GROMACS .gro file of C-alpha atoms in nm:
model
  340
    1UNK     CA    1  13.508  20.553  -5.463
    2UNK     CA    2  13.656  20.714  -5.760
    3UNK     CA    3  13.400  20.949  -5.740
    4UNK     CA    4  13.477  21.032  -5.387
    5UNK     CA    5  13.847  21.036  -5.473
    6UNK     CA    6  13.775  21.325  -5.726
    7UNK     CA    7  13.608  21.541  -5.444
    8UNK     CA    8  13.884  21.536  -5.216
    9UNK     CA    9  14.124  21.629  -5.497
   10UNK     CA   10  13.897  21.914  -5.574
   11UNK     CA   11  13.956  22.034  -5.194
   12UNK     CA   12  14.326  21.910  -5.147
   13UNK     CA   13  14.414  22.106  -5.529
   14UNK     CA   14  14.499  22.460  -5.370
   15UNK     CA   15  14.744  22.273  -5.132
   16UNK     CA   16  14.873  22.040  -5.390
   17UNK     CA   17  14.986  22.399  -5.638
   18UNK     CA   18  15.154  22.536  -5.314
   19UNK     CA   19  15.397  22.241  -5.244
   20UNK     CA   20  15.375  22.225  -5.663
   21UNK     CA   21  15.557  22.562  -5.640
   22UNK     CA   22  15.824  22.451  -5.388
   23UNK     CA   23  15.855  22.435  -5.024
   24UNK     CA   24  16.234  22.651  -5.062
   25UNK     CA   25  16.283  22.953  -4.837
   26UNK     CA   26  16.150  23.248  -5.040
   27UNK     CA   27  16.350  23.603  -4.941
   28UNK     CA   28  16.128  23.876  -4.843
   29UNK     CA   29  16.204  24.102  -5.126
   30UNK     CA   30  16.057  24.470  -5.187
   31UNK     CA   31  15.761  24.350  -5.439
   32UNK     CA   32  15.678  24.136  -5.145
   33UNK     CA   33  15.672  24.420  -4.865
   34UNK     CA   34  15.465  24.646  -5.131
   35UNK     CA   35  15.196  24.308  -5.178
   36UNK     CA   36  15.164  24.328  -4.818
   37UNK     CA   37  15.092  24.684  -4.784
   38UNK     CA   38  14.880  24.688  -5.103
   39UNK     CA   39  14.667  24.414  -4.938
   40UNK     CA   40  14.328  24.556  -4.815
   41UNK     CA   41  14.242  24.511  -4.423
   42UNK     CA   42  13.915  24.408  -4.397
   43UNK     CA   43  13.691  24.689  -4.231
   44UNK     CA   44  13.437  24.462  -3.995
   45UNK     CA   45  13.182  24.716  -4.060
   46UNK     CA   46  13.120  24.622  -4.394
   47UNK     CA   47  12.920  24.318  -4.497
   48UNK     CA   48  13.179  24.214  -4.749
   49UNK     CA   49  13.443  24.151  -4.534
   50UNK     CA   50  13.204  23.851  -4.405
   51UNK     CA   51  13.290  23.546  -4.603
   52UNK     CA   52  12.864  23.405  -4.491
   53UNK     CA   53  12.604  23.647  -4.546
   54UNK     CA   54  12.527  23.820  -4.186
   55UNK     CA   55  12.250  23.736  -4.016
   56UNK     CA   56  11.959  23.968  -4.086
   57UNK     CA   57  11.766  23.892  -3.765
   58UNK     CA   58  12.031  23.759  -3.501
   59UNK     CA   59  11.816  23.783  -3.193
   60UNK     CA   60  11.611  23.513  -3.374
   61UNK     CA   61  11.853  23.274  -3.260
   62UNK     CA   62  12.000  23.234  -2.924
   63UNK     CA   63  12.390  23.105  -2.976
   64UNK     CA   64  12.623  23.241  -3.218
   65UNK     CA   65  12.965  23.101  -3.435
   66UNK     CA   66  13.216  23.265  -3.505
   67UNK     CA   67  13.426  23.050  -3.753
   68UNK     CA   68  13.760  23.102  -3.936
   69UNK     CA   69  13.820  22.922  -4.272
   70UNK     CA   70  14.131  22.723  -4.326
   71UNK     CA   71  14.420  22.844  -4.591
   72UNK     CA   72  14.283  22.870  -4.958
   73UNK     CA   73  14.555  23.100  -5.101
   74UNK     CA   74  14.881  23.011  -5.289
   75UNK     CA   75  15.127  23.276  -5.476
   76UNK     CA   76  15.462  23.255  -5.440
   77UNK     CA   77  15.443  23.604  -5.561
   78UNK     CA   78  15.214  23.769  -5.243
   79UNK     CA   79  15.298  23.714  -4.861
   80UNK     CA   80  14.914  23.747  -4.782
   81UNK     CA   81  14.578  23.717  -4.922
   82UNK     CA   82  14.391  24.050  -5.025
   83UNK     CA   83  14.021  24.023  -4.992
   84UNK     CA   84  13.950  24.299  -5.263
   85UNK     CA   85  14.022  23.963  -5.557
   86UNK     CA   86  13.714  23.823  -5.624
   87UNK     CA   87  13.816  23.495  -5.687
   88UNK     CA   88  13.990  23.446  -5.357
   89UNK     CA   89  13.688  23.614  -5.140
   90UNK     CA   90  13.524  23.316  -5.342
   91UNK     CA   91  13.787  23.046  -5.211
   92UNK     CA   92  13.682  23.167  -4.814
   93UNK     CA   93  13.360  23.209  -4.904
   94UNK     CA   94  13.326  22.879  -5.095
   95UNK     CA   95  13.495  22.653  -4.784
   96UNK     CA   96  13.308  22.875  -4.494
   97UNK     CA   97  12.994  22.786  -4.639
   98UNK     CA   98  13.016  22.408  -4.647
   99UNK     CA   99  13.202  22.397  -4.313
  100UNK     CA  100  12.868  22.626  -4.164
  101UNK     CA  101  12.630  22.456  -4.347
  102UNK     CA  102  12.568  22.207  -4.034
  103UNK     CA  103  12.525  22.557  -3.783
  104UNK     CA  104  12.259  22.711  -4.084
  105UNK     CA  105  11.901  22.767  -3.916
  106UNK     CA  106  12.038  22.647  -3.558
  107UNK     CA  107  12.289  22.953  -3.503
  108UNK     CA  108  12.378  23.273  -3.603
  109UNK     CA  109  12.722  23.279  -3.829
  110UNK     CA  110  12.971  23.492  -3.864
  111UNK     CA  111  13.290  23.419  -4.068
  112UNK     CA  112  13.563  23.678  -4.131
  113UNK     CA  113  13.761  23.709  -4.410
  114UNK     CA  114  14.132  23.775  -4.292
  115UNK     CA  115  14.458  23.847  -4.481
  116UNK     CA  116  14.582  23.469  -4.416
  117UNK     CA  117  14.912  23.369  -4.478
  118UNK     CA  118  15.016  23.239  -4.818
  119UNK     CA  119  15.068  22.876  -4.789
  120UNK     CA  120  15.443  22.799  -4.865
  121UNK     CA  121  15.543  23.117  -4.592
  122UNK     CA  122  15.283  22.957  -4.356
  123UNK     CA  123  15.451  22.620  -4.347
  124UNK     CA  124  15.789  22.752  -4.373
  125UNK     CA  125  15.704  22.915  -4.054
  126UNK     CA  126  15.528  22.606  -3.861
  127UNK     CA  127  15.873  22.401  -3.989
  128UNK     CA  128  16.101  22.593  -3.818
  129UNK     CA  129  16.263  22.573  -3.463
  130UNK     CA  130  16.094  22.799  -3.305
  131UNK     CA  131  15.822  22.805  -3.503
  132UNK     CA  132  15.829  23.149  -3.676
  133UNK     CA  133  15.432  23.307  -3.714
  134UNK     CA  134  15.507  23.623  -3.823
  135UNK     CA  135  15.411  23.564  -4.161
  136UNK     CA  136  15.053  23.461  -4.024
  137UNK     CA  137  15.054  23.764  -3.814
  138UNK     CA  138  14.844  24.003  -4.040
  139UNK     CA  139  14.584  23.729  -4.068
  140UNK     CA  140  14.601  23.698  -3.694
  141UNK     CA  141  14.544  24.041  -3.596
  142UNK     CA  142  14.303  24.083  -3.850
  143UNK     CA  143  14.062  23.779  -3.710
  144UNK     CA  144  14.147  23.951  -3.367
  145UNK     CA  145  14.010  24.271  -3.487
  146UNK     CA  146  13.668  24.078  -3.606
  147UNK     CA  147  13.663  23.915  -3.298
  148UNK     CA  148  13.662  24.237  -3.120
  149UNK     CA  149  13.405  24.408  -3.356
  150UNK     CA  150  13.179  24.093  -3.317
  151UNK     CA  151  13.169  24.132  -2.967
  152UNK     CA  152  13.111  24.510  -2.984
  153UNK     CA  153  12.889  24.559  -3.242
  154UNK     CA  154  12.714  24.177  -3.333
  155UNK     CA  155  12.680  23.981  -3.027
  156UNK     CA  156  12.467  24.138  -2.760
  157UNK     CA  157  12.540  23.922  -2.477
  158UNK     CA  158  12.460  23.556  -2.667
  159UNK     CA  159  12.611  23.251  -2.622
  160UNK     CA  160  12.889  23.198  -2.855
  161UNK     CA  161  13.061  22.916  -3.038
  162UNK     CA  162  13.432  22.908  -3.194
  163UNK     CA  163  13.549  22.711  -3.497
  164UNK     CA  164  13.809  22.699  -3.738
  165UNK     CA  165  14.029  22.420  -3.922
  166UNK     CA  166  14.354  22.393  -4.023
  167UNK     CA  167  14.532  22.783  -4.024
  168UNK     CA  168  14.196  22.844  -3.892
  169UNK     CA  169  14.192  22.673  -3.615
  170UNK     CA  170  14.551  22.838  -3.507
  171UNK     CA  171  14.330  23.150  -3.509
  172UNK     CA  172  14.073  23.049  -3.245
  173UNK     CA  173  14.346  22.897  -3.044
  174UNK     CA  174  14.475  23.255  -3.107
  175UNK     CA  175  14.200  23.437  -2.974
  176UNK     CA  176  14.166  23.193  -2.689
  177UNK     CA  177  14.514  23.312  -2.601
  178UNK     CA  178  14.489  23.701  -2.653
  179UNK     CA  179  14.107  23.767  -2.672
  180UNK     CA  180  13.958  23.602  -2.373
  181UNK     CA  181  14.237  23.605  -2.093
  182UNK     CA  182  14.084  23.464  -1.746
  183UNK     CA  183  13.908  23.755  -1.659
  184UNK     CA  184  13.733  23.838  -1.949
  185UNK     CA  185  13.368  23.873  -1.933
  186UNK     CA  186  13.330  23.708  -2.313
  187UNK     CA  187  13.486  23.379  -2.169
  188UNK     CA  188  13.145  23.356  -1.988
  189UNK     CA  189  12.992  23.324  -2.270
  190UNK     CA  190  13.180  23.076  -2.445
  191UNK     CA  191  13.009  22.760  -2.548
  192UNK     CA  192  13.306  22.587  -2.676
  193UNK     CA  193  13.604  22.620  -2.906
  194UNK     CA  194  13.664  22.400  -3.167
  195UNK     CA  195  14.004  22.396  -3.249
  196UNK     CA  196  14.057  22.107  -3.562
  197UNK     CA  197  14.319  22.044  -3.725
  198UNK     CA  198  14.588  22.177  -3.501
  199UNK     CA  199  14.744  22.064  -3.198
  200UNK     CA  200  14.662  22.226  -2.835
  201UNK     CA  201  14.952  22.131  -2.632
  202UNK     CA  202  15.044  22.062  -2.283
  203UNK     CA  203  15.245  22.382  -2.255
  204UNK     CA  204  14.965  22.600  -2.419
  205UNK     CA  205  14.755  22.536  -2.096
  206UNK     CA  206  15.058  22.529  -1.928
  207UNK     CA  207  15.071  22.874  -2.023
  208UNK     CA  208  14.730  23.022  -2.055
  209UNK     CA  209  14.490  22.891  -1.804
  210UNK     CA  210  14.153  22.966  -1.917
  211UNK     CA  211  14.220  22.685  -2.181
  212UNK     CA  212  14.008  22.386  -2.090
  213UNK     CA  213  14.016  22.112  -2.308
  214UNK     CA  214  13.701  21.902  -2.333
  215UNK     CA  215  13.670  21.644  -2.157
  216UNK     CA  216  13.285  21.497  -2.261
  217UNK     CA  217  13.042  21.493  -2.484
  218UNK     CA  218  12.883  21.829  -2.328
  219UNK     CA  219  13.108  22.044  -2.128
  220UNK     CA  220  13.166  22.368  -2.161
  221UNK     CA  221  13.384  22.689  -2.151
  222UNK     CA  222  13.629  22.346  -2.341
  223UNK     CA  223  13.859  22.347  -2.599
  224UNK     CA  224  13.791  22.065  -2.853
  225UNK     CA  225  14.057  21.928  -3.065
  226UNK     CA  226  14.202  21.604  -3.274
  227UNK     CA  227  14.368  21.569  -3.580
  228UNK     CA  228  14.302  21.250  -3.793
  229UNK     CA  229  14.582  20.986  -3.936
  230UNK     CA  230  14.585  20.656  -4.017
  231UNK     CA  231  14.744  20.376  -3.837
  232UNK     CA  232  15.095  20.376  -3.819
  233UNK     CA  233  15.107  20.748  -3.988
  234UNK     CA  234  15.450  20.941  -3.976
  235UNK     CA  235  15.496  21.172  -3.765
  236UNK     CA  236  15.395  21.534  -3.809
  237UNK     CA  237  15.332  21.892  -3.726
  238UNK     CA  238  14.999  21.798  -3.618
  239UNK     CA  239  15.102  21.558  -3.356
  240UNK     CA  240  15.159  21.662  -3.002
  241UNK     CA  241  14.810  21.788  -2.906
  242UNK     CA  242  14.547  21.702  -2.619
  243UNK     CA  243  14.260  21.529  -2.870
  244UNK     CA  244  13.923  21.423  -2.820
  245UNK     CA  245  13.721  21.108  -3.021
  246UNK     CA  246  13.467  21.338  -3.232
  247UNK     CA  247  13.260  21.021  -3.258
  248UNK     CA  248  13.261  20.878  -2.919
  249UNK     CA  249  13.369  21.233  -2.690
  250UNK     CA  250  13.608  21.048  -2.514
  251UNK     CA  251  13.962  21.124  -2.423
  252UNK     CA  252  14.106  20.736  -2.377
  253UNK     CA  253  14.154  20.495  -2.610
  254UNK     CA  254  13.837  20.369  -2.634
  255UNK     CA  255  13.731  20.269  -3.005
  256UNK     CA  256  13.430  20.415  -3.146
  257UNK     CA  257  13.291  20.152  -3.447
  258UNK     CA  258  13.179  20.276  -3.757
  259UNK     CA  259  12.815  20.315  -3.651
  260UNK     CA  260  12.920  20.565  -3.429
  261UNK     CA  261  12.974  20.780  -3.729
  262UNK     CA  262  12.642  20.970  -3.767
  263UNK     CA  263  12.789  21.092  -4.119
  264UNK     CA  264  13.066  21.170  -4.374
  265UNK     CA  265  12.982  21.497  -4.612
  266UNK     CA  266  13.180  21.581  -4.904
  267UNK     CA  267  13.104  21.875  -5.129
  268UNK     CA  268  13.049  21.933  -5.543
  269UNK     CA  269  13.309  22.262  -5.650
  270UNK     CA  270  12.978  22.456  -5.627
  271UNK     CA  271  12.958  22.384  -5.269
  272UNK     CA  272  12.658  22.174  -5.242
  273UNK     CA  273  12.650  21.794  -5.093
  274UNK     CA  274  12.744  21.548  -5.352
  275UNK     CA  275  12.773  21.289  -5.105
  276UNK     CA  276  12.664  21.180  -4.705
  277UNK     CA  277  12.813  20.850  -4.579
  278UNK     CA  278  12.716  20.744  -4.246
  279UNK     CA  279  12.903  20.487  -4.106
  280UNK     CA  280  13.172  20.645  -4.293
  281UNK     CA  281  13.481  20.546  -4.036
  282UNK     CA  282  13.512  20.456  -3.651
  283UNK     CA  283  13.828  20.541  -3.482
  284UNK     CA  284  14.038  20.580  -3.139
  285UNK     CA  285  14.291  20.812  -2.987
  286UNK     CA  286  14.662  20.763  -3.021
  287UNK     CA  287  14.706  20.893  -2.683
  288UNK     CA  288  15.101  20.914  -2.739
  289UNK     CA  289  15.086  21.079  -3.043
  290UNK     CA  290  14.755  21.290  -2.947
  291UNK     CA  291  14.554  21.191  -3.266
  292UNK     CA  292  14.267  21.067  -3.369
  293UNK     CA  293  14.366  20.734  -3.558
  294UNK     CA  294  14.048  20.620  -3.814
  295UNK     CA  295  13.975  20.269  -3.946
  296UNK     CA  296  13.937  20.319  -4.301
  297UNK     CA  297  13.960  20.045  -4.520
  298UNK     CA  298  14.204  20.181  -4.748
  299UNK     CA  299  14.326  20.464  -4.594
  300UNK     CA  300  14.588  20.529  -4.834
  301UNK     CA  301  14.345  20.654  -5.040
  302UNK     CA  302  14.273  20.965  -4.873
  303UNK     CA  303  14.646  21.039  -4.826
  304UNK     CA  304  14.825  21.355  -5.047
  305UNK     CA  305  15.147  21.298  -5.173
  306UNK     CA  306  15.279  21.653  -5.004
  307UNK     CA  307  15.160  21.528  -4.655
  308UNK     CA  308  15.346  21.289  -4.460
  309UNK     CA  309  15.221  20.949  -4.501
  310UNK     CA  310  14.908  20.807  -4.359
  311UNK     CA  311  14.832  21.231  -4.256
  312UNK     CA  312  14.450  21.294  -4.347
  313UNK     CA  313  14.438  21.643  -4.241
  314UNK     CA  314  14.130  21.704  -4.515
  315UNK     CA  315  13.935  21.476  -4.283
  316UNK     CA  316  13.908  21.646  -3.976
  317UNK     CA  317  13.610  21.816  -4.038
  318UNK     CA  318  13.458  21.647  -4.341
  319UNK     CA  319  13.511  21.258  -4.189
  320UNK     CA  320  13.322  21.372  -3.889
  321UNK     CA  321  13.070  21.634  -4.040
  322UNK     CA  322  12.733  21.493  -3.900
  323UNK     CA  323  12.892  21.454  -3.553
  324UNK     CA  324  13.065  21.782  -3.529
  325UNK     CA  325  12.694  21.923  -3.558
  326UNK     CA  326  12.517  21.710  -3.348
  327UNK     CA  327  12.783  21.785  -3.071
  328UNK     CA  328  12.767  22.206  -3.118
  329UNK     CA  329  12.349  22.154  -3.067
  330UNK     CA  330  12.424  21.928  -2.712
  331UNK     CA  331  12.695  22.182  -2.577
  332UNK     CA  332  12.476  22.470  -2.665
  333UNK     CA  333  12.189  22.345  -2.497
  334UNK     CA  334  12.367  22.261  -2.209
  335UNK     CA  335  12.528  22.590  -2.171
  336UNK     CA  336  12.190  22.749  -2.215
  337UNK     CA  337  12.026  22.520  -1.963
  338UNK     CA  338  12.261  22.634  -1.738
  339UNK     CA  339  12.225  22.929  -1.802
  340UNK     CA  340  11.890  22.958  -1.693
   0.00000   0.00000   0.00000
């Protein structure tokens, strides 16, 4: 367990140095504006502004993903991330290769780097009322952009997936929004989105109706969604979404036990699998607070101090690795069975 314990520090570290550096309002000063014209915009045409090496052969394979990675950069000093430092291009690269490691020899990948926001502006943003995104709005248009230029340029008509976690995942609800209104031809080719760590809400469908939220194991054209707590968690910004059980694909409150779990994966700094757990945790909806509410043992132990209690947002994709795979293969073979 200790073991374990030092693997998800390794992960929850970058987060940890942002609240580290204070959560205070930080003025937009004239360094700042110059940062954020100085930082480069990725040019889609380029193989380096992929954070996975593009596929060499894509027609091999018949379904494509298109995944954003979740926030990696903190300094107080920069509104955005620039993609030209090597060490951050490592940071998205690092994370967008273990979350795409379950997709690698089933579909084609393709992960954008993107001038994300800068942690502390990013949550000062989600924590107001309105929420304020116009610090995530560079990142935003710039996964737009790639989106675009995937389609154009990369796709050729296949089946496609969507994925991201965390700020991630406010991207593909993004482009679900703004890229693929109702009568877009692309939204005929969507698989499924996979929006975790970040609530859909009522008055997002409300509001754009070609959002579908899942409602199985293998629908599709669906939104799927949860975000993972404990019992009796605080509340938090990522309560107030329309979830689905990743271990059982159901939207009631039905438990799934720990065998449903087809396996836990947790990654070495190097980004290779120091440890698979099946069985790992089982779990139900919170239907109220639209979570997904696991049955650790000691749950507590997978908390961060800079997260509300009982919040284990660097779960939602690691807790339910194996399944999260399994699930992309069924909806992709149903949409292609359909298909044809």
């Amino acid at each position: 367990m200790k073991f374990l314990l030092r693997l998800l520090l390794l992960v929850l570290l970058p987060v940890m140095l942002w609240y580290a550096a204070g959560c205070a309002v930080l003025p937009e000063t004239t360094a700042e504006v110059r940062a954020l014209q100085a930082a480069v915009e990725p040019d889609y045409a380029k193989p380096e502004s992929w954070a996975v090496p593009l596929p060499e052969n894509p027609s091999a394979l018949p379904v494509d993903v298109f995944y954003v990675y979740p926030t990696v950069f903190v300094d107080a000093a920069h509104p955005v991330m620039d993609i030209a430092v090597p060490a951050l291009r490592h940071r998205g690269e690092l994370i967008s290769g273990e979350h795409t490691m379950m997709f690698r020899g089933k579909f084609n990948i393709f992960a954008p780097h993107y001038r994300q926001a800068e942690l502390n502006r990013a949550l000062r943003g989600l924590s107001a009322s309105p929420q304020d995104l116009s610090s995530m709005e560079p990142g935003l248009e710039d996964i737009r952009r790639a989106f675009r230029h995937y389609l154009e340029h990369r796709n050729n008509g296949r089946p496609f997936l969507l994925m991201g976690h965390s700020q991630g995942a406010m991207a593909v609800l993004d482009l679900l929004k703004n890229e693929l209104p109702p009568d877009s031809p692309a939204l005929k080719q969507l698989v499924a989105a996979y929006v975790i760590g970040w609530p859909v809400t009522k008055e997002d469908l409300e509001a754009y109706p070609q959002l579908r939220m899942a409602r199985g194991e293998c629908d599709t054209g669906v939104v799927v969604s949860w975000n993972t707590e404990a019992p009796g968690a605080e509340r938090s910004i990522f309560c107030g979404g329309i979830a689905i059980n990743p271990l059982n694909w159901r939207t009631d409150e039905q438990p799934a036990p720990k065998e449903a779990n087809r396996g836990a994966v947790f990654f070495r700094p190097d980004g290779s699998v120091a440890l698979e757990r099946p069985g790992f945790c089982g779990g139900a909806l919170d239907l109220e607070r639209g979570t997904m509410v696991v049955d650790l043992e000691s749950p507590q132990k997978y908390e961060a101090e800079f997260f509300p209690r009982g919040v284990l947002h660097m779960g939602d994709v690691l807790f339910f690795y194996r399944n999260i795979a399994e699930n992309a293969a069924k909806r992709a073979e149903t949409f292609l069975n359909l298909r044809h």
